[in-house]
Structure formats: C-alpha cells, structure tokens
Amino acid sequence: MDDNNILVTSPLLPDLDEFQGLLKEIWESKWITNNGSFHQQLEKALAKYLKVPYVSLFTNGTLPLITALQALRITGEVITTPYSFVATTHALWWNGIKPVFVDIKWETGCIDPDKVEAAITPKTTAIMPVHVYGKPCDTQAIQDIADKYGLKVIYDAAHAFGVEVNGESVLNAGDMATLSFHATKVYNTIEGGAMVMHDEKTKKRIDYLKNFGFAGETEVVAPGINSKMDEIRSAYGLLNLKIVDAAIEARHQVAIKYREALRGVEGIEFWNDLPGVRHNYSYFPIFVHAEEYGMSRDDLYLKMCEKGIYGRRYFYPLISEFSTYRGLESAQPENLPVAHAMADKVICLPMHHTLKNKDVDRVISVIKSR
Ligand code: T4K
C-alpha cells in the first residue's frame, strides 16, 4: 500500500512490547481460549468502561446479532433499517426471519420511529435498529412502540462503542445491544464483538449459546454456535481499552477540523454533534448535493481515489438493493426515499486516530477544489 494513500480508517494497535508481555503469559498458562482469564478480565473491564451491567464477548460483531435473535426466540417478521452493513439483515436471514425495511431519518441516518408503526403486522415480533455511525437512535420513541405492541428490541450497536446520551450508555437501550470490535472500528480486538444484556440470567444463557449450548461438561441446553473470543484477542482488547479514550479524542479533533473547513462549502452537508451526546467519531459522513456542489457524489469519490484518498460510500448500496432482499415488498425504493437519498449522497471521509493535520488538509483541499 502506497504510504501517501489516506485510508478511511486505520486500526487502533496496542503497544507491541506490552502485547508481547501478555502473549508470554498466555504461552506460559497454556490456556488459549474457552473463557480464560483474559476473556473474563476483558468482559468485566468492558462492562465498567461502557457503563453497562453485563457483557458477553464474541468472536465478531455478526454472531451476537444472530445469537440475540435466537436467545429471544424471535420469529416471523422483524422491522429493521436498510441503511446499515449487510450483517444486520443477514442475522435475520440466518434465523429464518423476514426483514421488513423501514425508512430512516435524514438527521441521524437511523430508523424513523414515525414510520415503524405502519410496518407492524400480526407477524412482527421485534425491531432491530442500528445506531448508524454511532449516532444514537431515538431509543425512547422506539421503546414506546415496542411496549405498545409487545415487541422485543435488539440494537445493532456495532458503531456505538462508548456512545452516551446524558451520561448513560446508549447500549443499555432495548432488550439487548451488540457491538463489533472489527479492526475498522473505534475499538478493536482484530476481529471481535460483544453482546450487552441487563441481567445475569441472560448473560449465562448467552454464554451457553456462544459455546455450542454447553451448560457444563455433558449438558447441551440449546443448539448454540461457536462464537467464543480467544485469549490472545482478549489480551489485545485489554490493552486497547487503555488507549481508546485518547483515540476517540484524536478523532474528535479531526471532526472539528473537517467541520471548520467544510462549513460554507456549498453542496456539502455534514452533521454536527448532538447536545448531551458523547460521540465516538467512528465515521465522518458527508452528503454531496450534486447540483449545489457542481459534481456528483460518485465523481467526487473517484476524484478522491485518484488523489490517493480512499473514503468509503457506507452504506451504498442499501441492504434492500442486494439480490437476497430486493424482492421484498418493503425493499421497494418508494418505501425508502430517505435511505435512498442518503445512500446516493454519502461519502465517509477518512477518520481515524493517526490522521495527521496534513492528511486532513489534503482531504479538504480535494473537496474544495471542485
Ligand atoms: N453491524 C454493523 C452496523 C456493521 O457496520 C458491521 C460491520 C457489523 C454489524 C458486523 O460486525 P463484524 O462481524 O464485521 O465484526 C468493514 C468491516 O469489515 C465491517 O466490520 C464493518 N461493519 C464495515 C462497515 O466495514 P469493509 O468491507 O468496508 O472493510 P475493508 O476491508 O474494505 O476495510 C475498510 C478500510 O479499513 C480499508 O480502507 C482499509 C482499512 N483497514 C482494514 C483492515 C481490515 C486497515 O487499515 N487495516 C485492516 O486491518 O467492511
């Protein structure tokens, strides 16, 4: 990879010497997976850091979604958003559940609660929203609808590590929330993920389900899967937890710089911080309004690529456009006008903790020199 290239993200890496020290400990212990000491330590440390009651670690951010649906015995239809990474809807598919897509709000990219009720049918059993880019969903409005119709709520919080609203973790909303600790996320364990739950009994059940359903040496209580995190990645995760706040602050500074420079560039829209929210600056989406800007989103995207600046069009195409889902009634574009508009306009600019001022300046100058 050319050193002059600026990528959309760069992984948060722990100190190599410290990591080697922990690797030595793991080697000596000869305990490398299956709820080892680092796994237990990381679950506790994450619960404290994230201000949530219980955390169960997973091997990625997709399997906790699949497992949450299984644990809550969700069937029939689930209301969800097309504006996400495919894993959100794939988790429904893996459980034999029909996704019902509902449009999003332009202000956050998250599901629009005002449009949820109209999509509820006698088969609806749950709502699966996504805190897109770490922007919190309107959790109160969603919970009110869920309570009214007796629905479960599972948040795909893959982007929402450390996000708080008025001092409370957004991960506490709903019946369960899931996280991704993929290399490209604010906080990573290389591959990894987690589920957040409210009580010990649920945590125990989830711990069984991620270990084939084993509840002891000889008892299998359910057809679980293998989605355990190993000791090496748990140790890596403990070290990254020590430096994640500094990484979030570095991202915050990048966001400030982008906003200062892009304010006033006609045809380029971006979001400001929301009051009372601790953001994690996991992504910095801009929305290109082609007529005012004088160039289409795709032309700007390609121009950036030519200059070695690799933003990403997350989330284009919409999930509802992929062949598995596009035949669904709810996937029809006229049902999802806001999601389509956003998918057609978005570019996520490079955003990570190692971006230098000169890199940010390069991105800004390409956008300004249309
Ligand atoms: N729900 C939501 C809402 C999600 O966004 C995701 C994952 C999930 C669920 C599922 O969680 P996981 O099962 O993945 O834990 C990436 C990630 O693979 C994926 O985790 C993430 N969302 C999605 C939004 O983005 P790609 O296909 O864009 O990744 P890739 O390989 O093109 O990398 C993106 C950029 O990061 C590149 O410019 C290079 C850079 N990079 C990447 C890797 C892997 C590095 O610098 N170092 C690296 O090691 O999907």
PDB file of N, CA and C in Angstrom, residues 310-350:
ATOM      1  N   TYR A 310      -8.919   7.471   0.085  1.00  0.00           N
ATOM      2  CA  TYR A 310      -9.903   6.393  -0.033  1.00  0.00           C
ATOM      3  C   TYR A 310     -10.989   6.516   1.025  1.00  0.00           C
ATOM      4  N   GLY A 311     -11.972   7.400   0.757  1.00  0.00           N
ATOM      5  CA  GLY A 311     -13.183   7.409   1.573  1.00  0.00           C
ATOM      6  C   GLY A 311     -13.977   6.154   1.235  1.00  0.00           C
ATOM      7  N   ARG A 312     -15.118   5.990   1.845  1.00  0.00           N
ATOM      8  CA  ARG A 312     -15.984   4.845   1.517  1.00  0.00           C
ATOM      9  C   ARG A 312     -17.428   5.321   1.430  1.00  0.00           C
ATOM     10  N   ARG A 313     -18.194   4.661   0.546  1.00  0.00           N
ATOM     11  CA  ARG A 313     -19.610   5.023   0.412  1.00  0.00           C
ATOM     12  C   ARG A 313     -20.459   4.145   1.319  1.00  0.00           C
ATOM     13  N   TYR A 314     -20.161   4.171   2.624  1.00  0.00           N
ATOM     14  CA  TYR A 314     -21.009   3.445   3.581  1.00  0.00           C
ATOM     15  C   TYR A 314     -22.286   4.241   3.783  1.00  0.00           C
ATOM     16  N   PHE A 315     -23.523   3.806   3.466  1.00  0.00           N
ATOM     17  CA  PHE A 315     -23.900   2.468   3.128  1.00  0.00           C
ATOM     18  C   PHE A 315     -24.610   2.468   1.789  1.00  0.00           C
ATOM     19  N   TYR A 316     -23.806   2.397   0.757  1.00  0.00           N
ATOM     20  CA  TYR A 316     -24.282   2.293  -0.618  1.00  0.00           C
ATOM     21  C   TYR A 316     -23.692   1.020  -1.206  1.00  0.00           C
ATOM     22  N   PRO A 317     -24.475   0.158  -1.859  1.00  0.00           N
ATOM     23  CA  PRO A 317     -25.927   0.222  -1.996  1.00  0.00           C
ATOM     24  C   PRO A 317     -26.623  -0.132  -0.681  1.00  0.00           C
ATOM     25  N   LEU A 318     -27.889   0.251  -0.592  1.00  0.00           N
ATOM     26  CA  LEU A 318     -28.677  -0.135   0.592  1.00  0.00           C
ATOM     27  C   LEU A 318     -28.788  -1.653   0.655  1.00  0.00           C
ATOM     28  N   ILE A 319     -28.977  -2.164   1.862  1.00  0.00           N
ATOM     29  CA  ILE A 319     -29.152  -3.627   2.011  1.00  0.00           C
ATOM     30  C   ILE A 319     -30.350  -4.100   1.184  1.00  0.00           C
ATOM     31  N   SER A 320     -31.381  -3.260   1.139  1.00  0.00           N
ATOM     32  CA  SER A 320     -32.606  -3.626   0.424  1.00  0.00           C
ATOM     33  C   SER A 320     -32.393  -3.753  -1.083  1.00  0.00           C
ATOM     34  N   GLU A 321     -31.241  -3.326  -1.577  1.00  0.00           N
ATOM     35  CA  GLU A 321     -30.936  -3.422  -3.012  1.00  0.00           C
ATOM     36  C   GLU A 321     -30.206  -4.715  -3.357  1.00  0.00           C
ATOM     37  N   PHE A 322     -29.705  -5.437  -2.365  1.00  0.00           N
ATOM     38  CA  PHE A 322     -28.980  -6.679  -2.651  1.00  0.00           C
ATOM     39  C   PHE A 322     -29.957  -7.774  -3.068  1.00  0.00           C
ATOM     40  N   SER A 323     -29.471  -8.702  -3.902  1.00  0.00           N
ATOM     41  CA  SER A 323     -30.372  -9.663  -4.551  1.00  0.00           C
ATOM     42  C   SER A 323     -31.191 -10.482  -3.545  1.00  0.00           C
ATOM     43  N   THR A 324     -30.616 -10.787  -2.390  1.00  0.00           N
ATOM     44  CA  THR A 324     -31.335 -11.607  -1.398  1.00  0.00           C
ATOM     45  C   THR A 324     -32.608 -10.909  -0.914  1.00  0.00           C
ATOM     46  N   TYR A 325     -32.579  -9.587  -0.896  1.00  0.00           N
ATOM     47  CA  TYR A 325     -33.659  -8.850  -0.230  1.00  0.00           C
ATOM     48  C   TYR A 325     -34.511  -7.988  -1.163  1.00  0.00           C
ATOM     49  N   ARG A 326     -34.042  -7.724  -2.389  1.00  0.00           N
ATOM     50  CA  ARG A 326     -34.730  -6.691  -3.177  1.00  0.00           C
ATOM     51  C   ARG A 326     -36.120  -7.080  -3.657  1.00  0.00           C
ATOM     52  N   GLY A 327     -36.470  -8.380  -3.568  1.00  0.00           N
ATOM     53  CA  GLY A 327     -37.819  -8.797  -3.958  1.00  0.00           C
ATOM     54  C   GLY A 327     -38.858  -8.515  -2.873  1.00  0.00           C
ATOM     55  N   LEU A 328     -38.418  -8.181  -1.670  1.00  0.00           N
ATOM     56  CA  LEU A 328     -39.378  -7.941  -0.589  1.00  0.00           C
ATOM     57  C   LEU A 328     -40.180  -6.669  -0.864  1.00  0.00           C
ATOM     58  N   GLU A 329     -41.449  -6.710  -0.441  1.00  0.00           N
ATOM     59  CA  GLU A 329     -42.307  -5.540  -0.659  1.00  0.00           C
ATOM     60  C   GLU A 329     -41.712  -4.291   0.006  1.00  0.00           C
ATOM     61  N   SER A 330     -41.194  -4.481   1.220  1.00  0.00           N
ATOM     62  CA  SER A 330     -40.669  -3.318   1.969  1.00  0.00           C
ATOM     63  C   SER A 330     -39.365  -2.804   1.385  1.00  0.00           C
ATOM     64  N   ALA A 331     -38.754  -3.570   0.472  1.00  0.00           N
ATOM     65  CA  ALA A 331     -37.463  -3.152  -0.111  1.00  0.00           C
ATOM     66  C   ALA A 331     -37.645  -2.212  -1.300  1.00  0.00           C
ATOM     67  N   GLN A 332     -38.895  -2.002  -1.700  1.00  0.00           N
ATOM     68  CA  GLN A 332     -39.114  -1.176  -2.893  1.00  0.00           C
ATOM     69  C   GLN A 332     -38.699   0.279  -2.612  1.00  0.00           C
ATOM     70  N   PRO A 333     -38.001   0.896  -3.565  1.00  0.00           N
ATOM     71  CA  PRO A 333     -37.445   2.237  -3.333  1.00  0.00           C
ATOM     72  C   PRO A 333     -38.477   3.267  -2.860  1.00  0.00           C
ATOM     73  N   GLU A 334     -39.735   3.144  -3.333  1.00  0.00           N
ATOM     74  CA  GLU A 334     -40.716   4.168  -2.931  1.00  0.00           C
ATOM     75  C   GLU A 334     -41.033   4.086  -1.433  1.00  0.00           C
ATOM     76  N   ASN A 335     -40.699   2.944  -0.810  1.00  0.00           N
ATOM     77  CA  ASN A 335     -40.895   2.806   0.648  1.00  0.00           C
ATOM     78  C   ASN A 335     -39.733   3.415   1.427  1.00  0.00           C
ATOM     79  N   LEU A 336     -38.621   3.693   0.723  1.00  0.00           N
ATOM     80  CA  LEU A 336     -37.388   4.061   1.430  1.00  0.00           C
ATOM     81  C   LEU A 336     -36.721   5.305   0.816  1.00  0.00           C
ATOM     82  N   PRO A 337     -37.487   6.383   0.635  1.00  0.00           N
ATOM     83  CA  PRO A 337     -36.909   7.536  -0.095  1.00  0.00           C
ATOM     84  C   PRO A 337     -35.716   8.173   0.627  1.00  0.00           C
ATOM     85  N   VAL A 338     -35.775   8.294   1.935  1.00  0.00           N
ATOM     86  CA  VAL A 338     -34.685   8.979   2.654  1.00  0.00           C
ATOM     87  C   VAL A 338     -33.424   8.112   2.610  1.00  0.00           C
ATOM     88  N   ALA A 339     -33.604   6.816   2.824  1.00  0.00           N
ATOM     89  CA  ALA A 339     -32.449   5.907   2.796  1.00  0.00           C
ATOM     90  C   ALA A 339     -31.786   5.944   1.419  1.00  0.00           C
ATOM     91  N   HIS A 340     -32.599   5.969   0.361  1.00  0.00           N
ATOM     92  CA  HIS A 340     -32.020   6.028  -0.989  1.00  0.00           C
ATOM     93  C   HIS A 340     -31.264   7.338  -1.196  1.00  0.00           C
ATOM     94  N   ALA A 341     -31.871   8.435  -0.747  1.00  0.00           N
ATOM     95  CA  ALA A 341     -31.206   9.742  -0.932  1.00  0.00           C
ATOM     96  C   ALA A 341     -29.869   9.743  -0.199  1.00  0.00           C
ATOM     97  N   MET A 342     -29.856   9.192   1.015  1.00  0.00           N
ATOM     98  CA  MET A 342     -28.609   9.199   1.797  1.00  0.00           C
ATOM     99  C   MET A 342     -27.552   8.295   1.151  1.00  0.00           C
ATOM    100  N   ALA A 343     -27.982   7.103   0.736  1.00  0.00           N
ATOM    101  CA  ALA A 343     -27.030   6.162   0.122  1.00  0.00           C
ATOM    102  C   ALA A 343     -26.435   6.748  -1.159  1.00  0.00           C
ATOM    103  N   ASP A 344     -27.224   7.582  -1.860  1.00  0.00           N
ATOM    104  CA  ASP A 344     -26.746   8.163  -3.117  1.00  0.00           C
ATOM    105  C   ASP A 344     -25.845   9.378  -2.921  1.00  0.00           C
ATOM    106  N   LYS A 345     -25.838   9.920  -1.706  1.00  0.00           N
ATOM    107  CA  LYS A 345     -25.088  11.167  -1.482  1.00  0.00           C
ATOM    108  C   LYS A 345     -23.871  11.000  -0.579  1.00  0.00           C
ATOM    109  N   VAL A 346     -23.803   9.883   0.144  1.00  0.00           N
ATOM    110  CA  VAL A 346     -22.822   9.795   1.236  1.00  0.00           C
ATOM    111  C   VAL A 346     -21.406   9.437   0.775  1.00  0.00           C
ATOM    112  N   ILE A 347     -20.444  10.075   1.420  1.00  0.00           N
ATOM    113  CA  ILE A 347     -19.052   9.588   1.403  1.00  0.00           C
ATOM    114  C   ILE A 347     -18.567   9.688   2.857  1.00  0.00           C
ATOM    115  N   CYS A 348     -18.062   8.591   3.394  1.00  0.00           N
ATOM    116  CA  CYS A 348     -17.422   8.661   4.713  1.00  0.00           C
ATOM    117  C   CYS A 348     -15.967   9.058   4.488  1.00  0.00           C
ATOM    118  N   LEU A 349     -15.612  10.197   5.019  1.00  0.00           N
ATOM    119  CA  LEU A 349     -14.242  10.701   4.839  1.00  0.00           C
ATOM    120  C   LEU A 349     -13.282   9.907   5.725  1.00  0.00           C
ATOM    121  N   PRO A 350     -11.999   9.909   5.377  1.00  0.00           N
ATOM    122  CA  PRO A 350     -11.020   9.267   6.262  1.00  0.00           C
ATOM    123  C   PRO A 350     -11.170   9.805   7.686  1.00  0.00           C
TER     124      PRO A 350
END
